[in-house]
Coordinates of C-alpha atoms in Angstrom, one line a residue:
M1 CA 39.2 87.0 27.7
V2 CA 40.7 89.0 30.7
N3 CA 44.2 90.4 30.7
Y4 CA 45.9 90.2 34.1
H5 CA 48.7 92.3 35.8
L6 CA 50.3 89.4 38.1
V7 CA 51.5 91.0 41.2
I8 CA 53.8 88.5 43.3
L9 CA 54.3 89.2 47.1
V10 CA 57.2 87.4 48.4
H11 CA 57.8 87.4 52.3
G12 CA 60.9 87.3 54.3
Y13 CA 63.1 85.1 56.8
C14 CA 61.7 85.0 60.3
S15 CA 62.4 81.3 61.4
V16 CA 59.2 79.3 62.2
W17 CA 57.1 82.5 61.9
G18 CA 58.0 83.5 58.5
N19 CA 54.9 83.3 56.3
S20 CA 52.5 85.1 53.7
S21 CA 50.7 86.9 56.2
H22 CA 53.3 89.1 56.9
L23 CA 52.4 90.8 53.6
A24 CA 48.4 90.9 54.2
Y25 CA 48.4 94.5 54.6
I26 CA 50.3 95.4 51.4
E27 CA 48.1 92.9 49.7
K28 CA 44.9 94.4 51.0
Q29 CA 46.0 97.9 50.0
L30 CA 47.0 96.8 46.4
I31 CA 43.4 95.1 46.0
E32 CA 41.4 98.1 47.3
N33 CA 43.3 101.1 45.9
V34 CA 44.8 100.0 42.6
K35 CA 42.4 99.7 39.8
P36 CA 43.4 99.5 36.1
D37 CA 41.3 101.6 33.8
D38 CA 42.4 99.7 30.5
G39 CA 39.9 96.6 31.2
S40 CA 42.9 94.7 32.9
K41 CA 42.6 93.3 36.2
L42 CA 45.3 93.0 39.2
L43 CA 46.1 89.7 40.4
V44 CA 47.7 89.8 43.9
Y45 CA 49.4 86.5 44.9
K46 CA 51.2 85.8 48.1
T47 CA 53.8 83.2 47.9
G48 CA 54.1 80.3 50.6
S49 CA 56.6 77.8 49.5
H50 CA 59.3 79.1 51.5
S51 CA 57.5 79.7 54.7
G52 CA 58.8 78.8 58.1
Y53 CA 62.2 77.0 58.5
L54 CA 62.2 76.6 54.5
T55 CA 63.7 80.0 54.4
Y56 CA 66.8 78.3 56.0
D57 CA 67.2 76.2 52.6
G58 CA 68.8 79.3 50.8
I59 CA 68.2 82.0 48.5
D60 CA 68.6 79.8 45.5
V61 CA 66.4 77.1 46.5
N62 CA 63.7 79.3 47.6
G63 CA 64.0 81.3 44.4
K64 CA 63.3 78.2 42.5
R65 CA 60.1 77.3 44.6
I66 CA 58.5 80.6 44.3
T67 CA 59.4 80.5 40.5
D68 CA 57.3 77.1 40.4
E69 CA 54.5 78.9 42.2
I70 CA 54.6 81.9 39.6
L71 CA 54.4 79.7 36.9
E72 CA 51.6 77.7 38.4
Q73 CA 49.6 80.8 39.0
T74 CA 50.3 81.9 35.3
Q75 CA 49.0 78.5 34.2
Q76 CA 45.9 78.6 36.1
V77 CA 45.1 82.1 34.5
R78 CA 45.6 80.7 31.0
E79 CA 43.4 77.5 31.9
N80 CA 40.7 79.9 32.7
G81 CA 40.9 81.4 29.2
D82 CA 42.8 84.5 30.3
T83 CA 46.2 85.8 29.9
V84 CA 48.8 87.3 32.1
T85 CA 50.5 90.3 30.1
K86 CA 52.1 92.4 33.0
F87 CA 54.2 91.0 35.9
S88 CA 55.5 92.7 39.1
I89 CA 57.0 91.5 42.3
I90 CA 57.3 93.0 45.8
G91 CA 60.0 91.5 48.2
Y92 CA 60.5 92.1 51.9
S93 CA 63.4 91.4 53.9
L94 CA 64.8 88.1 52.5
G95 CA 62.1 88.0 50.1
G96 CA 63.6 90.9 48.2
L97 CA 66.6 88.6 47.5
I98 CA 64.6 85.7 46.6
S99 CA 62.4 87.7 44.2
R100 CA 65.9 88.8 42.5
Y101 CA 66.6 85.0 42.1
A102 CA 63.2 84.1 41.0
I103 CA 63.2 86.6 38.2
G104 CA 66.6 85.5 36.8
V105 CA 65.0 81.6 36.6
L106 CA 61.9 83.2 34.7
L107 CA 64.3 85.1 32.5
K108 CA 66.1 81.9 31.7
Q109 CA 62.8 80.3 30.9
G110 CA 61.5 82.7 28.7
Y111 CA 58.9 83.9 30.9
F112 CA 59.1 87.6 29.8
D113 CA 59.1 87.1 26.3
K114 CA 55.3 87.7 26.1
I115 CA 54.8 89.1 29.6
E116 CA 56.2 92.6 30.4
P117 CA 58.0 93.1 33.8
V118 CA 56.8 96.1 35.2
N119 CA 57.5 97.0 38.9
F120 CA 60.4 95.2 40.9
V121 CA 60.1 96.7 44.7
T122 CA 61.9 95.7 48.0
F123 CA 61.3 96.6 51.4
C124 CA 64.1 96.3 54.1
T125 CA 66.1 93.9 51.8
P126 CA 69.8 93.2 52.7
H127 CA 71.0 93.2 48.9
I128 CA 74.6 93.1 49.7
G129 CA 74.3 91.0 52.4
V130 CA 74.2 91.4 56.4
S131 CA 77.7 90.9 57.5
K132 CA 78.9 94.0 59.4
P133 CA 81.3 96.1 57.6
H134 CA 85.0 95.6 58.6
T135 CA 86.0 96.6 62.0
R136 CA 88.5 95.9 64.7
N137 CA 85.7 95.4 67.3
F138 CA 86.3 91.7 68.4
S139 CA 82.7 91.1 69.3
V140 CA 81.7 92.1 65.6
R141 CA 84.1 89.9 63.9
L142 CA 82.9 87.0 66.1
Y143 CA 79.4 87.7 65.2
N144 CA 80.1 87.7 61.6
N145 CA 81.8 84.2 61.8
I146 CA 79.4 82.5 64.1
A147 CA 76.0 83.8 63.1
P148 CA 76.1 82.2 59.6
H149 CA 76.1 78.8 61.3
F150 CA 72.9 79.4 62.9
L151 CA 70.8 80.3 59.7
A152 CA 72.1 77.2 57.7
I153 CA 72.5 77.6 54.2
T154 CA 70.8 81.0 53.9
G155 CA 73.2 82.2 56.7
S156 CA 76.2 81.6 54.6
Q157 CA 74.8 83.3 51.8
F158 CA 73.5 86.5 54.0
F159 CA 77.2 86.7 55.2
L160 CA 78.9 86.2 52.0
K161 CA 80.5 83.0 53.2
D162 CA 79.3 80.6 50.1
K163 CA 80.7 80.1 47.0
V164 CA 78.7 79.4 43.5
G165 CA 80.0 78.0 40.1
E166 CA 83.2 77.9 38.8
F167 CA 84.2 81.4 39.6
S168 CA 83.7 80.6 43.2
K169 CA 82.0 84.0 44.1
P170 CA 79.2 84.4 46.8
L171 CA 75.9 84.0 45.4
L172 CA 75.0 87.9 46.4
V173 CA 77.9 89.0 44.5
W174 CA 77.1 86.8 41.4
M175 CA 73.5 88.2 41.5
A176 CA 74.9 91.8 40.9
D177 CA 77.3 90.9 38.2
P178 CA 76.1 92.3 34.9
N179 CA 76.8 89.1 33.1
S180 CA 74.7 87.1 35.3
V181 CA 70.9 86.5 34.2
F182 CA 69.8 87.8 37.7
Y183 CA 71.2 91.3 36.6
L184 CA 69.9 91.0 33.3
A185 CA 66.3 90.0 34.5
L186 CA 66.2 92.8 37.1
K187 CA 67.4 95.3 34.3
Q188 CA 64.3 94.4 32.2
F189 CA 61.8 95.7 34.9
K190 CA 60.4 99.0 34.0
Y191 CA 60.5 100.3 37.5
K192 CA 62.8 99.5 40.2
S193 CA 62.3 100.9 43.6
L194 CA 63.4 100.0 47.5
Y195 CA 62.5 101.1 51.0
A196 CA 65.2 101.4 53.4
N197 CA 64.9 102.2 57.3
V198 CA 67.3 104.7 58.4
V199 CA 67.0 103.8 62.1
N200 CA 66.6 100.6 64.4
D201 CA 67.1 98.2 61.4
K202 CA 70.6 97.2 62.1
R203 CA 70.1 93.7 60.7
C204 CA 69.2 95.4 57.4
C205 CA 70.7 98.7 58.1
W206 CA 71.0 101.6 55.8
F207 CA 74.1 100.6 53.4
T208 CA 72.6 97.3 52.4
S209 CA 69.3 98.0 52.2
S210 CA 69.6 101.2 50.1
I211 CA 72.7 99.7 48.1
S212 CA 75.1 102.3 49.4
L213 CA 78.8 102.8 50.0
T214 CA 78.2 105.4 52.8
D215 CA 76.0 105.7 55.8
P216 CA 75.0 109.4 55.9
V217 CA 72.4 108.3 58.9
N218 CA 74.9 106.3 61.0
S219 CA 72.4 103.6 61.0
L220 CA 75.0 101.1 62.4
Y221 CA 74.9 103.1 65.8
N222 CA 72.1 105.8 66.1
K223 CA 68.9 104.3 67.4
F224 CA 67.3 107.5 68.0
P225 CA 65.2 109.2 65.3
Q226 CA 65.3 112.5 66.6
N227 CA 69.1 112.5 65.6
I228 CA 68.2 112.4 61.7
T229 CA 67.8 115.6 59.8
A230 CA 65.8 115.5 56.9
E231 CA 62.9 117.0 54.5
Y232 CA 60.0 114.8 53.5
I233 CA 57.9 114.0 50.6
K234 CA 54.8 116.2 51.1
G235 CA 51.6 114.2 52.2
Y236 CA 53.8 111.6 53.6
E237 CA 55.9 113.3 56.4
P238 CA 57.4 112.8 58.5
N239 CA 58.1 109.1 57.5
V240 CA 59.1 109.0 53.9
I241 CA 62.3 111.2 53.4
D242 CA 62.8 113.1 50.4
A243 CA 66.0 111.5 48.9
S244 CA 66.6 114.5 46.6
K245 CA 67.5 116.7 49.6
P246 CA 70.2 116.3 52.1
F247 CA 69.4 113.9 54.9
Y248 CA 72.0 113.0 57.6
F249 CA 72.8 112.1 61.3
E250 CA 73.1 115.0 63.7
Q251 CA 73.5 114.5 67.2
K252 CA 70.3 115.9 69.1
S253 CA 69.4 113.4 71.6
K254 CA 69.7 114.3 75.1
E255 CA 70.5 110.7 76.0
Q256 CA 74.0 110.2 77.3
T257 CA 76.6 110.1 74.4
Y258 CA 78.8 107.0 74.7
G259 CA 82.5 107.1 74.4
A260 CA 83.3 110.4 75.9
S261 CA 85.9 108.9 77.9
S262 CA 87.4 105.5 78.1
R263 CA 86.0 105.2 81.9
R264 CA 82.4 106.3 80.8
G265 CA 82.6 104.2 77.6
L266 CA 83.4 101.1 79.6
F267 CA 80.6 102.0 81.8
W268 CA 78.2 102.3 78.9
K269 CA 79.5 99.2 77.2
T270 CA 79.1 97.2 80.4
L271 CA 75.4 98.7 80.8
N272 CA 74.7 97.6 77.4
W273 CA 75.6 94.1 78.0
C274 CA 73.9 93.8 81.1
K275 CA 70.7 95.0 79.6
L276 CA 71.0 92.4 76.9
I277 CA 71.8 89.5 79.0
G278 CA 68.8 90.5 81.0
T279 CA 66.7 90.7 78.3
I280 CA 67.8 87.3 77.1
A281 CA 67.5 85.8 80.4
I282 CA 63.7 86.8 80.5
Y283 CA 62.8 85.6 77.2
A284 CA 65.6 82.3 77.2
P285 CA 62.8 79.7 78.4
I286 CA 60.9 80.7 75.1
M287 CA 63.6 81.5 72.7
G288 CA 67.1 81.0 74.0
L289 CA 67.6 77.3 74.2
S290 CA 64.9 76.3 71.7
F291 CA 66.7 78.5 69.1
V292 CA 70.1 76.9 69.4
V293 CA 68.5 73.3 69.6
S294 CA 66.2 74.1 66.5
S295 CA 69.0 75.7 64.6
I296 CA 71.3 72.4 64.8
Y297 CA 68.1 70.5 64.1
Q298 CA 67.0 72.4 61.4
R299 CA 70.2 72.5 59.6
I300 CA 70.0 68.7 59.6
Q301 CA 66.5 69.1 58.3
T302 CA 67.7 71.6 55.5
L303 CA 70.4 69.1 54.4
N304 CA 67.8 66.3 54.0
R305 CA 65.5 68.8 52.0
L306 CA 68.3 70.0 49.6
R307 CA 69.5 66.4 49.0
H308 CA 65.6 65.6 47.9
F309 CA 65.5 69.1 46.1
H310 CA 68.5 68.5 44.0
S311 CA 67.9 65.1 43.3
E312 CA 65.0 66.1 40.8
K313 CA 66.6 67.0 37.4
S314 CA 64.0 70.0 37.1
N315 CA 65.8 71.7 40.1
N316 CA 69.1 72.1 38.5
L317 CA 70.4 75.4 39.0
S318 CA 73.9 75.2 37.9
H319 CA 72.9 76.7 34.3
L320 CA 71.9 79.9 35.9
Y321 CA 75.6 80.7 36.8
E322 CA 76.8 81.1 33.4
Y323 CA 77.8 84.1 31.8
N324 CA 75.1 85.3 29.6
E325 CA 45.4 85.1 57.6
N326 CA 43.5 84.6 60.5
T327 CA 43.9 86.2 64.0
S328 CA 44.2 83.7 67.0
L329 CA 45.9 83.5 70.4
F330 CA 48.8 81.6 69.0
T331 CA 49.2 84.0 66.1
N332 CA 49.2 87.1 68.6
L333 CA 51.9 85.4 70.7
S334 CA 53.8 84.7 67.8
N335 CA 53.7 88.2 66.9
K336 CA 54.8 89.5 70.0
L337 CA 57.8 86.9 69.9
E338 CA 58.8 88.2 66.6
D339 CA 58.9 91.6 67.6
E340 CA 60.8 90.7 70.6
Q341 CA 63.2 88.6 68.7
D342 CA 63.8 91.7 66.6
T343 CA 64.3 93.9 69.7
I344 CA 67.0 91.6 71.1
V345 CA 68.8 91.6 67.8
E346 CA 68.9 95.2 67.7
D347 CA 70.2 95.2 71.5
M348 CA 72.9 92.8 70.5
Y349 CA 74.2 95.2 67.7
G350 CA 74.0 97.9 70.3
A351 CA 76.0 96.1 72.8
M352 CA 78.7 95.3 70.0
N353 CA 78.6 98.9 68.7
W354 CA 78.6 101.2 72.1
K355 CA 81.1 103.7 70.9
V356 CA 79.1 106.4 69.3
S357 CA 80.2 109.8 68.0
H358 CA 79.3 113.2 68.9
S359 CA 78.8 114.7 65.7
S360 CA 77.4 114.0 62.4
S361 CA 80.9 114.5 60.9
N362 CA 82.8 112.5 63.3
F363 CA 81.0 108.9 63.5
P364 CA 83.2 105.9 62.3
P365 CA 82.6 105.5 58.4
I366 CA 81.6 102.1 57.2
T367 CA 84.2 100.0 55.3
L368 CA 82.9 97.4 52.9
D369 CA 85.1 94.6 51.6
D370 CA 85.7 94.3 47.8
S371 CA 82.8 91.9 47.2
Q372 CA 80.3 94.4 49.0
K373 CA 81.7 97.2 46.9
F374 CA 81.6 95.6 43.5
A375 CA 77.6 94.5 44.5
V376 CA 77.0 98.3 45.4
E377 CA 78.6 99.7 42.3
K378 CA 76.8 97.2 40.0
L379 CA 73.4 97.4 41.2
N380 CA 73.6 101.0 41.3
T381 CA 73.9 101.0 37.6
L382 CA 70.2 99.9 37.3
G383 CA 68.5 103.1 38.2
W384 CA 66.8 102.5 41.6
Q385 CA 64.1 104.8 43.0
K386 CA 65.3 105.1 46.6
F387 CA 63.2 106.1 49.6
P388 CA 64.6 106.4 53.2
I389 CA 62.0 105.8 55.7
I390 CA 62.0 106.6 59.4
L391 CA 59.6 105.2 62.1
R392 CA 59.3 106.8 65.4
H393 CA 56.4 105.0 67.3
T394 CA 58.3 101.7 67.5
T395 CA 61.7 100.1 67.5
A396 CA 60.9 97.3 65.6
T397 CA 61.1 99.2 62.5
H398 CA 61.8 96.2 60.3
A399 CA 58.3 94.8 61.0
G400 CA 56.5 98.2 61.2
A401 CA 57.8 99.5 57.8
I402 CA 55.2 96.9 56.1
V403 CA 52.7 96.4 59.0
R404 CA 53.7 93.0 59.5
H405 CA 50.7 92.4 61.7
A406 CA 48.2 94.5 63.6
D407 CA 50.0 96.7 66.1
P408 CA 49.0 100.1 66.8
N409 CA 52.7 101.3 67.0
F410 CA 53.0 100.3 63.3
D411 CA 50.5 103.1 62.5
E412 CA 53.5 104.8 60.6
G413 CA 54.0 101.8 58.4
K414 CA 50.5 102.5 57.0
V415 CA 51.8 105.8 55.8
I416 CA 54.7 104.2 54.0
V417 CA 52.7 101.4 52.2
G418 CA 50.3 104.3 51.3
H419 CA 53.2 106.0 49.7
F420 CA 54.1 102.6 47.9
V421 CA 50.5 102.0 46.5
E422 CA 49.9 105.6 45.6
N423 CA 53.1 106.8 44.0
V424 CA 55.5 103.8 43.2
F425 CA 53.4 101.0 42.0
K426 CA 53.0 101.6 38.6
L427 CA 50.4 99.9 36.0
E428 CA 52.0 100.8 32.8

């Protein structure tokens, strides 16, 4: 009989292109470099039941879907006469939130009664949502109110616009509550770690990916890696920042600083919007109209899928809210479009947040709402290892951090994944 350490990899949200191949590089590195010396074996499995537009269906629904996959994999091991004795889960982007939900379901079902939870790791995960912190900026407030509608159920949960249970809290807030099964499940893992970009990942910027009340790296505004002052973990420099030492934003870029005067500020704001509009115009035939149309269509499809999902008694989730890869021409095109989509989103944030400060002590502080503050406070009681990361060779840092696909500009992501495999992932 063989004892297995089951390792689950959960990919994130990326519209029609979101799929398990995004985690192929991490999978390969784990299989090739992690060798248990106690006679047990590592079994690495990438989930796929939430691929593509299914990510629209919600963190909860997709959490239940991957729970079913985990149980199926566990059962297959048992049918072969072996057993799963240890369990780890690694989530990327939205996959980190889906993973947090799934382990709550597993705990409720008694999965961890005989299986030891070891590693819980997230890469670039918006733990407290993706809504922008409070601001008087009209375009930001408009974005926060409109964007959720294009991402169906998941969008509402991302932006904390949903309500679950009789207490009417957003799902992400409830998942951070010490009385919830999701918090209790996370608490059981021996090692909890996260990786967070410090630059050019504004959809999943520092305050949410690192679960922080502050933003010392000015991640909402800064887009130049050279403006980050930090020391690095030996052997992984200059990509994995040593969080035990001071790291912060410090204006060093020779690029023109915005906001020096109202006239110059208006000029740069207009220039940013012109750049954004020009970029959208170029890619509109592929992404523009199709995105709006598909968002409407997929919202209808999502409602139909959810109606069918909730019609099955085994998919009742209400009890959880109680206190207690092959390369092809199409693949290459899809990867390019994914990266361009990431870049356009970054440009949107840049256009909205045009006023940048001159010094590390003078940039606008972030202001989280009470729900976000609550989630940060409670999640930080769990004892995370936090690893700030910085990529300089690409602006698509959200994708580059895990080497989402083969791209020479993602070479620094290999350093980050190497750090994870060699230092963070534990067997005991």
